[in-house]
Coordinates of C-alpha atoms and ligand atoms in Angstrom, one line a residue:
M3 CA 0.0 0.0 0.0
G4 CA 3.0 2.3 0.5
D5 CA 3.2 2.7 -3.3
K6 CA 0.2 4.9 -3.2
F7 CA 2.5 7.8 -2.6
S8 CA 5.1 9.1 -5.0
E9 CA 8.6 9.4 -3.5
S10 CA 8.4 13.1 -2.9
E11 CA 5.0 12.7 -1.2
Q12 CA 6.4 10.0 1.0
G13 CA 9.1 12.3 2.3
S14 CA 7.3 15.4 3.3
L15 CA 3.7 14.6 4.1
Q16 CA 2.7 13.9 7.7
K17 CA 0.6 10.7 7.7
V18 CA -1.5 8.7 10.2
L19 CA -2.3 5.2 9.2
V20 CA -5.6 3.5 10.1
L21 CA -5.1 -0.2 10.4
D22 CA -8.3 -1.8 9.3
F23 CA -9.5 -4.7 11.5
G24 CA -12.7 -5.0 9.5
A25 CA -14.6 -2.1 11.0
Q26 CA -17.5 -0.6 9.4
Y27 CA -16.1 2.7 10.6
S28 CA -12.5 2.6 9.2
R29 CA -13.2 5.0 6.5
L30 CA -14.9 7.3 8.9
I31 CA -11.8 7.3 11.1
A32 CA -9.7 8.3 8.1
R33 CA -12.1 11.0 7.2
R34 CA -12.2 12.4 10.7
V35 CA -8.4 12.5 10.9
R36 CA -8.4 14.4 7.6
E37 CA -11.0 16.8 9.0
C38 CA -8.3 17.5 11.7
K39 CA -6.1 18.5 8.7
V40 CA -3.8 15.5 9.0
Y41 CA -3.5 13.2 6.1
S42 CA -4.7 9.7 6.8
E43 CA -4.8 6.5 4.9
I44 CA -6.4 3.1 5.5
V45 CA -4.1 0.0 5.4
P46 CA -4.8 -3.7 6.1
Y47 CA -4.3 -4.8 9.7
D48 CA -1.6 -7.3 8.6
I49 CA 0.7 -4.6 7.0
S50 CA 4.3 -5.5 7.6
V51 CA 6.5 -3.5 9.9
D52 CA 8.9 -2.8 7.0
E53 CA 6.1 -1.3 5.1
I54 CA 5.1 0.9 8.0
K55 CA 8.7 2.0 8.3
K56 CA 8.8 2.9 4.6
I57 CA 5.7 5.0 4.9
N58 CA 7.0 6.6 8.1
P59 CA 3.8 7.6 9.7
Q60 CA 3.4 10.0 12.6
G61 CA 0.8 7.8 14.2
L62 CA -1.2 4.6 13.9
I63 CA -4.8 4.0 14.7
F64 CA -6.2 0.5 15.2
S65 CA -9.8 0.4 14.1
G66 CA -12.6 -1.5 15.7
G67 CA -13.8 -4.7 14.2
P68 CA -16.4 -7.4 14.5
A69 CA -14.1 -10.1 16.0
S70 CA -13.3 -10.9 19.6
V71 CA -9.7 -11.3 20.6
H72 CA -10.6 -14.7 22.0
V73 CA -11.7 -16.3 18.8
P74 CA -9.2 -18.4 16.8
N75 CA -8.0 -16.4 13.8
A76 CA -9.0 -13.1 15.2
P77 CA -7.2 -10.4 13.1
R78 CA -3.9 -9.5 14.8
C79 CA -1.2 -7.1 13.7
S80 CA 2.5 -7.7 14.0
K81 CA 3.7 -7.5 17.6
E82 CA 6.8 -5.6 16.4
I83 CA 4.5 -2.6 15.7
F84 CA 4.5 -1.8 19.4
K85 CA 8.3 -1.5 19.4
L86 CA 8.4 1.1 16.7
G87 CA 7.9 4.0 19.1
I88 CA 5.1 5.4 16.9
P89 CA 2.1 6.6 18.9
I90 CA -0.9 4.3 18.6
L91 CA -4.5 4.9 19.3
G92 CA -6.6 1.7 19.7
I93 CA -10.4 2.1 19.1
C94 CA -12.8 -0.6 20.4
Y95 CA -11.5 -3.9 19.1
G96 CA -8.2 -2.0 18.6
M97 CA -8.1 -1.3 22.3
Q98 CA -8.9 -4.9 23.2
L99 CA -6.2 -6.1 20.9
M100 CA -3.7 -3.7 22.3
A101 CA -4.5 -4.9 25.8
D102 CA -4.4 -8.6 24.8
M103 CA -1.2 -8.4 22.8
L104 CA 0.6 -6.4 25.6
G105 CA -0.3 -8.8 28.4
G106 CA -3.5 -7.4 29.7
E107 CA -6.7 -9.3 30.1
V108 CA -9.8 -8.9 27.9
A109 CA -13.0 -10.4 29.3
E110 CA -16.5 -10.9 28.1
T111 CA -18.2 -9.2 30.9
G112 CA -21.7 -10.3 29.8
K113 CA -22.6 -6.6 29.9
S114 CA -22.5 -5.4 26.4
E115 CA -22.8 -1.7 25.9
Y116 CA -24.4 -0.3 22.8
G117 CA -25.3 3.2 21.8
K118 CA -25.0 6.4 23.8
T119 CA -23.2 5.9 27.1
R120 CA -22.2 8.3 29.9
L121 CA -18.4 8.4 30.3
L122 CA -16.4 9.7 33.2
A123 CA -12.9 10.7 32.2
K124 CA -10.0 11.0 34.6
E125 CA -8.0 14.1 35.2
D126 CA -4.5 14.5 33.8
T127 CA -4.8 12.4 30.7
L128 CA -3.7 13.2 27.2
L129 CA -6.8 12.0 25.5
F130 CA -9.2 14.1 27.5
K131 CA -7.0 17.2 27.9
G132 CA -9.1 20.4 27.7
I133 CA -12.4 18.4 27.3
S134 CA -15.3 18.1 29.7
L135 CA -14.6 15.1 31.9
E136 CA -18.3 14.0 31.8
Q137 CA -19.5 13.3 28.4
D138 CA -21.6 11.1 26.1
V139 CA -19.8 8.6 23.9
W140 CA -20.9 6.0 21.4
M141 CA -20.3 2.4 22.5
S142 CA -20.7 -0.8 20.6
H143 CA -19.0 -3.8 22.2
C144 CA -19.3 -7.0 24.3
D145 CA -15.7 -7.7 25.4
S146 CA -13.9 -5.2 27.5
V147 CA -10.5 -4.7 29.1
K148 CA -10.5 -6.2 32.6
T149 CA -6.8 -5.9 33.4
M150 CA -4.7 -3.3 31.7
P151 CA -1.2 -4.2 30.5
V152 CA 1.7 -3.1 32.7
G153 CA 2.5 0.6 32.3
F154 CA -1.1 1.7 31.5
K155 CA -3.5 3.7 33.6
S156 CA -7.2 3.9 33.2
A157 CA -8.3 7.2 31.5
A158 CA -12.0 6.8 31.7
A159 CA -14.8 4.6 33.0
T160 CA -18.5 4.1 32.5
E161 CA -21.2 2.6 34.7
S162 CA -20.4 -0.9 33.3
I163 CA -16.7 -0.8 32.7
Q164 CA -13.8 0.4 34.7
V165 CA -11.4 0.8 31.7
A166 CA -13.3 2.7 29.0
A167 CA -10.1 4.3 28.0
M168 CA -6.4 3.7 28.9
E169 CA -3.1 5.3 28.3
N170 CA 0.6 4.5 28.6
S171 CA 2.2 7.9 27.9
N172 CA 5.8 6.6 28.2
N173 CA 5.2 4.3 25.3
K174 CA 2.8 6.7 23.5
L175 CA 0.0 4.0 23.6
Y176 CA -3.6 5.2 23.9
A177 CA -6.9 3.4 23.6
V178 CA -10.6 4.0 23.9
Q179 CA -13.4 1.5 24.1
F180 CA -15.9 3.8 22.5
H181 CA -16.0 5.3 19.0
P182 CA -14.6 8.9 18.8
E183 CA -15.1 9.0 15.1
V184 CA -18.9 8.9 15.2
I185 CA -20.8 12.2 15.7
H186 CA -22.7 10.8 18.7
T187 CA -19.5 10.9 20.7
S188 CA -19.8 14.6 21.8
F189 CA -16.1 15.3 22.0
G190 CA -14.9 12.6 19.6
I191 CA -13.1 15.0 17.3
D192 CA -11.4 16.7 20.3
I193 CA -10.1 13.4 21.5
L194 CA -8.7 12.6 18.1
K195 CA -7.1 16.0 18.0
N196 CA -5.4 15.4 21.3
F197 CA -4.0 12.2 20.0
L198 CA -3.0 13.7 16.6
Y199 CA -1.5 17.0 17.8
D200 CA -0.2 16.1 21.3
A201 CA 0.7 12.4 21.1
C202 CA 1.7 12.3 17.4
E203 CA 2.9 15.9 17.3
C204 CA 1.2 16.4 13.9
T205 CA 0.6 19.9 12.7
P206 CA -2.8 20.6 11.1
S207 CA -1.2 21.4 7.7
W208 CA -3.1 19.2 5.3
T209 CA -5.4 21.9 4.0
M210 CA -7.0 22.1 0.6
V211 CA -4.7 24.9 -0.5
S212 CA -1.7 22.9 0.4
I213 CA -3.1 19.8 -1.3
I214 CA -3.8 21.8 -4.5
E215 CA -0.3 23.4 -4.5
K216 CA 1.3 20.0 -3.9
S217 CA -0.7 18.3 -6.7
I218 CA 0.0 21.1 -9.2
E219 CA 3.8 20.7 -8.5
E220 CA 3.6 16.9 -8.9
I221 CA 1.6 17.1 -12.1
K222 CA 4.0 19.6 -13.6
K223 CA 7.0 17.4 -12.7
K224 CA 5.4 14.3 -14.1
V225 CA 4.0 15.7 -17.4
G226 CA 6.8 18.0 -18.4
R227 CA 6.1 19.3 -21.9
N228 CA 4.0 16.4 -23.0
K229 CA 0.4 16.4 -24.2
I230 CA -2.3 15.1 -21.9
I231 CA -5.9 14.3 -22.4
C232 CA -8.8 14.0 -20.0
G233 CA -12.2 12.4 -20.5
L234 CA -14.7 14.8 -19.2
S235 CA -18.1 13.4 -18.1
G236 CA -19.6 16.6 -16.7
G237 CA -19.5 15.0 -13.2
V238 CA -17.6 16.6 -10.3
D239 CA -14.6 14.2 -10.3
S240 CA -13.4 14.5 -13.9
A241 CA -14.2 18.2 -13.8
V242 CA -12.1 18.9 -10.7
A243 CA -9.3 16.7 -12.1
A244 CA -9.4 18.5 -15.4
V245 CA -9.3 22.0 -13.8
L246 CA -6.4 21.0 -11.5
V247 CA -4.4 19.5 -14.3
H248 CA -5.1 22.6 -16.4
K249 CA -3.8 24.8 -13.7
A250 CA -0.6 22.8 -13.8
V251 CA 0.0 22.4 -17.5
G252 CA -2.4 24.8 -19.3
D253 CA -2.9 24.2 -23.0
Q254 CA -1.0 20.9 -23.0
L255 CA -4.3 19.5 -21.7
T256 CA -7.2 18.7 -24.0
C257 CA -10.5 17.6 -22.5
V258 CA -12.7 15.2 -24.4
F259 CA -16.4 15.0 -23.8
V260 CA -18.0 12.0 -25.5
D261 CA -21.7 12.3 -26.1
H262 CA -22.8 8.6 -26.2
G263 CA -26.4 9.5 -26.4
L264 CA -27.1 8.1 -23.0
L265 CA -27.0 11.4 -21.3
R266 CA -29.7 13.3 -19.5
K267 CA -31.7 16.1 -21.0
R268 CA -29.6 18.9 -22.4
E269 CA -26.6 17.5 -20.6
A270 CA -24.1 17.7 -23.4
E271 CA -25.0 21.4 -24.1
Q272 CA -24.8 22.2 -20.4
V273 CA -21.4 20.7 -19.9
E274 CA -20.0 22.6 -22.9
E275 CA -21.6 25.8 -21.8
T276 CA -20.4 25.6 -18.2
F277 CA -16.9 24.7 -19.2
K278 CA -16.6 27.4 -21.9
R279 CA -18.1 30.0 -19.6
N280 CA -15.9 29.3 -16.7
F281 CA -12.6 28.0 -18.0
K282 CA -10.4 28.5 -21.0
I283 CA -9.7 24.8 -21.3
N284 CA -9.4 23.1 -24.7
L285 CA -12.6 21.1 -24.9
V286 CA -13.6 18.8 -27.8
Q287 CA -17.1 17.3 -27.9
I288 CA -17.5 14.1 -29.9
D289 CA -21.0 13.1 -31.0
A290 CA -20.9 9.3 -30.9
Q291 CA -24.7 8.8 -30.3
E292 CA -25.3 6.7 -33.3
R293 CA -22.5 4.2 -32.8
F294 CA -23.4 3.6 -29.2
L295 CA -27.1 3.0 -30.0
K296 CA -26.1 0.6 -32.8
K297 CA -23.8 -1.3 -30.5
L298 CA -26.6 -1.6 -27.8
K299 CA -29.2 -2.8 -30.2
G300 CA -30.8 -6.0 -28.8
V301 CA -28.6 -6.0 -25.7
T302 CA -30.6 -6.6 -22.5
D303 CA -28.0 -8.0 -20.1
P304 CA -26.8 -5.2 -17.7
E305 CA -23.2 -6.5 -17.6
K306 CA -23.1 -6.7 -21.4
K307 CA -24.4 -3.1 -21.6
R308 CA -21.6 -1.9 -19.3
I309 CA -18.9 -3.9 -21.2
F310 CA -20.1 -2.7 -24.6
I311 CA -20.3 0.9 -23.5
G312 CA -16.9 0.7 -21.9
E313 CA -15.3 -0.8 -25.0
E314 CA -17.0 1.7 -27.3
F315 CA -16.0 4.6 -25.2
I316 CA -12.4 3.4 -25.4
R317 CA -12.5 3.1 -29.2
V318 CA -13.9 6.6 -29.5
F319 CA -11.3 7.9 -27.2
E320 CA -8.5 6.0 -28.9
K321 CA -9.4 7.5 -32.3
F322 CA -9.4 10.9 -30.8
A323 CA -6.0 10.4 -29.2
C324 CA -4.6 9.2 -32.5
E325 CA -5.8 12.3 -34.3
L326 CA -4.3 14.5 -31.7
K327 CA -1.0 12.7 -32.0
N328 CA 1.8 12.2 -29.4
V329 CA -0.5 12.0 -26.4
N330 CA 1.4 10.5 -23.5
F331 CA -0.8 11.1 -20.5
L332 CA -4.4 10.4 -19.6
V333 CA -6.1 12.1 -16.6
Q334 CA -8.5 9.9 -14.6
G335 CA -10.8 11.1 -11.8
T336 CA -10.2 8.1 -9.6
L337 CA -11.1 8.7 -6.0
Y338 CA -9.7 7.2 -2.8
P339 CA -12.7 4.9 -2.3
D340 CA -12.0 3.4 -5.7
V341 CA -8.4 2.8 -4.6
I342 CA -9.6 1.2 -1.4
E343 CA -12.1 -1.0 -3.2
S344 CA -9.6 -2.2 -5.8
G345 CA -7.4 -3.2 -2.9
T346 CA -10.0 -5.4 -1.3
K347 CA -8.8 -9.0 -1.6
D348 CA -12.1 -10.9 -1.3
A349 CA -14.8 -8.4 -2.4
A350 CA -17.3 -10.1 -4.6
K351 CA -18.0 -8.4 -7.9
I352 CA -21.4 -6.9 -7.9
K353 CA -21.2 -4.7 -11.0
T354 CA -18.4 -3.9 -13.5
H355 CA -18.3 -0.2 -12.8
H356 CA -17.4 1.5 -16.0
N357 CA -15.7 4.8 -15.4
V358 CA -16.1 7.3 -18.1
G359 CA -12.6 8.4 -19.1
G360 CA -11.9 4.7 -18.3
L361 CA -8.6 3.2 -18.7
P362 CA -7.9 2.1 -22.3
L363 CA -5.9 -1.0 -21.5
D364 CA -4.3 -1.4 -24.8
M365 CA -3.1 2.2 -25.1
D366 CA 0.2 3.4 -24.2
F367 CA -0.8 6.2 -21.8
K368 CA 0.7 7.0 -18.5
L369 CA -2.0 7.8 -15.9
I370 CA -2.4 11.0 -14.0
E371 CA -4.8 10.5 -11.1
P372 CA -4.7 13.7 -9.0
L373 CA -7.7 12.8 -6.9
R374 CA -6.7 9.2 -5.9
L375 CA -6.1 10.1 -2.3
L376 CA -9.3 12.1 -1.8
F377 CA -12.8 11.3 -0.6
K378 CA -15.8 12.7 -2.5
D379 CA -16.4 15.5 0.0
E380 CA -12.8 16.5 -0.3
V381 CA -13.0 16.6 -4.1
R382 CA -16.0 18.9 -3.7
T383 CA -14.1 21.1 -1.4
M384 CA -11.2 21.2 -3.8
G385 CA -13.7 22.0 -6.6
E386 CA -14.9 25.0 -4.6
E387 CA -11.4 26.1 -3.9
L388 CA -10.5 25.9 -7.6
G389 CA -13.5 28.1 -8.4
L390 CA -15.7 25.5 -10.1
P391 CA -19.3 26.6 -10.2
D392 CA -21.9 25.0 -7.8
E393 CA -23.7 23.4 -10.7
I394 CA -20.7 21.1 -11.2
V395 CA -19.4 20.8 -7.6
W396 CA -22.8 19.8 -6.2
R397 CA -23.9 17.7 -9.1
Q398 CA -25.2 14.3 -8.0
P399 CA -23.1 11.4 -9.3
F400 CA -24.1 9.9 -12.7
P401 CA -22.9 6.5 -13.8
G402 CA -20.6 6.3 -16.8
P403 CA -23.0 4.0 -18.8
G404 CA -25.6 6.7 -18.3
L405 CA -29.3 6.1 -18.9
A406 CA -28.5 2.7 -20.4
I407 CA -28.4 1.1 -17.0
R408 CA -31.6 2.8 -15.9
I409 CA -33.5 1.3 -18.8
I410 CA -34.3 -2.3 -18.0
G411 CA -34.2 -4.3 -21.1
E412 CA -33.2 -3.0 -24.5
V413 CA -32.1 0.6 -25.0
T414 CA -33.9 2.2 -27.9
A415 CA -34.2 5.8 -29.0
E416 CA -37.9 5.8 -28.0
R417 CA -37.3 4.5 -24.5
L418 CA -34.3 6.8 -24.0
E419 CA -36.6 9.7 -24.8
I420 CA -39.2 8.6 -22.2
L421 CA -36.6 8.2 -19.5
R422 CA -34.9 11.5 -20.3
E423 CA -38.1 13.5 -20.0
A424 CA -39.1 11.7 -16.7
D425 CA -35.6 12.1 -15.3
A426 CA -35.6 15.9 -16.1
I427 CA -38.8 16.2 -14.1
V428 CA -37.3 14.4 -11.1
T429 CA -34.3 16.6 -11.1
E430 CA -36.4 19.8 -11.5
E431 CA -38.8 18.9 -8.7
V432 CA -36.1 17.7 -6.3
K433 CA -34.2 21.0 -6.9
R434 CA -37.4 23.0 -6.5
A435 CA -38.0 21.3 -3.1
G436 CA -34.5 22.4 -2.0
L437 CA -33.4 18.7 -1.6
Y438 CA -31.0 18.3 -4.4
R439 CA -27.8 18.7 -2.3
K440 CA -29.2 16.7 0.6
I441 CA -29.8 13.7 -1.5
W442 CA -27.0 11.6 -2.8
Q443 CA -28.8 10.7 -6.1
S444 CA -32.3 11.1 -7.3
F445 CA -33.4 9.9 -10.7
A446 CA -35.9 8.0 -12.8
V447 CA -35.8 4.4 -14.0
L448 CA -37.7 2.8 -16.8
P449 CA -38.6 -0.8 -16.0
G450 CA -39.1 -3.2 -18.9
I451 CA -42.8 -3.8 -18.3
K452 CA -46.1 -2.1 -19.2
S453 CA -49.2 -2.0 -17.1
V454 CA -52.9 -1.0 -17.6
G455 CA -54.2 2.4 -16.7
V456 CA -57.1 4.7 -17.6
M457 CA -56.7 8.1 -19.0
G458 CA -59.6 10.3 -20.2
D459 CA -61.9 7.4 -20.0
K460 CA -59.7 5.3 -22.2
R461 CA -57.7 2.2 -21.4
T462 CA -53.9 2.7 -21.5
Y463 CA -51.2 0.2 -21.6
A464 CA -47.9 2.0 -21.0
Y465 CA -44.6 2.0 -19.1
P466 CA -44.3 2.8 -15.4
I467 CA -41.5 5.1 -14.2
A468 CA -39.7 4.2 -11.0
I469 CA -38.3 7.0 -8.9
R470 CA -35.1 6.3 -7.0
A471 CA -33.8 8.7 -4.5
V472 CA -31.2 7.8 -1.9
T473 CA -29.1 9.3 0.9
S474 CA -25.6 8.1 1.3
E475 CA -22.1 9.1 2.4
D476 CA -20.1 7.3 -0.2
A477 CA -22.5 5.1 -2.3
M478 CA -21.2 2.0 -0.5
T479 CA -24.4 1.9 1.6
A480 CA -27.5 3.9 1.0
D481 CA -30.9 4.5 2.4
W482 CA -34.0 5.4 0.4
A483 CA -34.7 9.1 0.8
K484 CA -37.8 10.0 2.7
L485 CA -39.1 12.4 0.1
P486 CA -42.0 14.4 1.4
Y487 CA -45.4 13.2 0.1
D488 CA -46.1 16.5 -1.7
V489 CA -42.9 16.1 -3.7
L490 CA -43.8 12.6 -4.6
E491 CA -47.3 13.7 -5.5
R492 CA -46.0 16.4 -7.9
L493 CA -43.5 14.0 -9.4
S494 CA -46.2 11.4 -10.1
S495 CA -48.7 13.9 -11.5
R496 CA -46.1 15.7 -13.7
I497 CA -44.5 12.6 -15.1
I498 CA -47.8 10.9 -16.0
N499 CA -49.2 14.1 -17.5
E500 CA -46.1 15.3 -19.3
V501 CA -44.3 12.2 -20.5
S502 CA -46.1 10.4 -23.2
G503 CA -45.9 6.6 -22.9
V504 CA -46.0 6.6 -19.1
N505 CA -49.2 5.8 -17.1
R506 CA -47.9 5.0 -13.6
V507 CA -45.2 6.2 -11.2
V508 CA -43.7 4.1 -8.3
Y509 CA -41.2 4.9 -5.6
D510 CA -38.4 2.6 -4.8
I511 CA -38.1 2.1 -1.0
S512 CA -35.1 -0.3 -0.9
S513 CA -31.9 0.5 0.9
K514 CA -28.5 -0.7 -0.2
P515 CA -27.8 -3.4 0.8
P516 CA -29.8 -5.4 -0.2
G517 CA -30.6 -3.3 -3.2
T518 CA -28.1 -1.3 -5.2
I519 CA -28.5 2.3 -6.0
E520 CA -28.9 1.7 -9.8
W521 CA -31.4 -0.8 -11.0
E522 CA -28.9 -2.6 -13.2
Ligands
LIG607 P1 -24.7 0.8 -7.2 O1 -25.7 0.7 -8.2 O2 -23.6 -0.2 -7.4 O3 -24.0 2.2 -7.5 O4 -25.2 0.9 -5.8 C1 -23.1 2.9 -6.6 C2 -22.6 4.2 -7.3 O5 -21.9 3.9 -8.5 C3 -22.6 4.4 -9.6 N1 -22.5 3.4 -10.7 C4 -21.7 3.5 -11.7 N2 -20.8 4.5 -12.0 N3 -20.2 3.2 -13.9 C5 -20.0 4.3 -13.1 O6 -19.2 5.2 -13.5 C6 -21.0 2.2 -13.6 O7 -21.1 1.2 -14.4 C7 -21.8 2.4 -12.5 N4 -22.8 1.6 -11.9 C8 -23.2 2.3 -10.8 C9 -24.0 4.7 -9.2 O8 -24.6 5.7 -9.9 C10 -23.8 5.1 -7.7 O9 -23.4 6.4 -7.6

């Protein structure tokens, strides 16, 4: 994992590594550390000591995890880690593991604590310095530390457990049984800051301005005088990547926007207008609608759609790069969650996500991925800092294969038209209700069935439209958005009245998992 950084980044950047013991909160821990303006990265719990030395972090955080230290094969890190002299903060399972590995005793007390819990912190501790000693914290555990390892002192207790936090300041080891990363822990961020700034001696210097400056420097160095292209999708990631690279290398960059005919209403025009109005970036728009529709004729399988679209996109891209001549670099808007996902050893494939601007495997490009260390919210902050307009920065994500994976069954010009019109109404009404930014994604889906209705005393047999609106932090999990009834009512009435070929509107109330956000 150490190879995520270039050599110059390795040297100068203060980092804190989160060792992931399978916690659902590992990403959240990394994000909270970054909110404290310290760069943080997630690594597997079995990372080797040599690798850690190479990365040279200022601190380590052991995440929680579902296991108990007592079960066989419970995830354990190398014992040598404790000898490195790097400050460590153990959280939940991370605390129990620290206690167990250093000779303490972890017991199943039979008293599991879950949810909001009153904590009484002790005076003169590093973790609770400057924070109210009585506070609410978020607990989620069964096991707890019964006997601390030698050299530790208890730093907090709750009604059920004596050691709800512990410290060994000589060896810079700290641990909490609760979750400082979740917002329900009132002073969680302050506890993290105490660890980061006092124990690890980090300075809060990982700011957006510094990230931008650093990235521009890196890109300049990497690209030199070469030509570089960027597939622009109109979404926030590729737009931010393009503007950042443009700041670094100016006219050496050409952005390509491929209109594959699977876009939303007026999307191609909007992207061009926005970019031309706001930036002086070389932008080429390629109309490839016909060839994509031809390729998708008769295709109903979702995975085949994705693969065909991905391939076709690459061919269009390739042709353009050939015409431009001597293109050596390709910009991709890859984000940190994509990097984490691709590092997952055992994750089952659910969908082949095709990334527009995707990697043409058989082309001889070197990749520039300036956002590969950032979370989506950080990309949005960067976009704002770079002066991108709100309409791009706050755009909801849109999948590379576009409307094709929101049409169940064959993609035809007629069905695309129906979906496009319905989708435009969804966006318009969600925006009008002031909900667009609060919702992760909201869109229309065209199922491959028809149903009977009655309109103006006549029988109709037409398509339904399904509305999908979800809230999410990072698209890994999602909940269906509780849209107000009046918004749903307006959506239903407008879609049925204004979109010909539709006689019914349904609302998708599935969360992810077990559903996915898209229908295909
Ligand atoms: P799912 O449907 O897997 O979607 O819950 C999670 C997020 O990924 C987007 N998505 C895609 N993005 N190519 C993309 O570029 C794809 O093939 C693709 N499929 C899903 C989806 O819109 C959501 O934000």
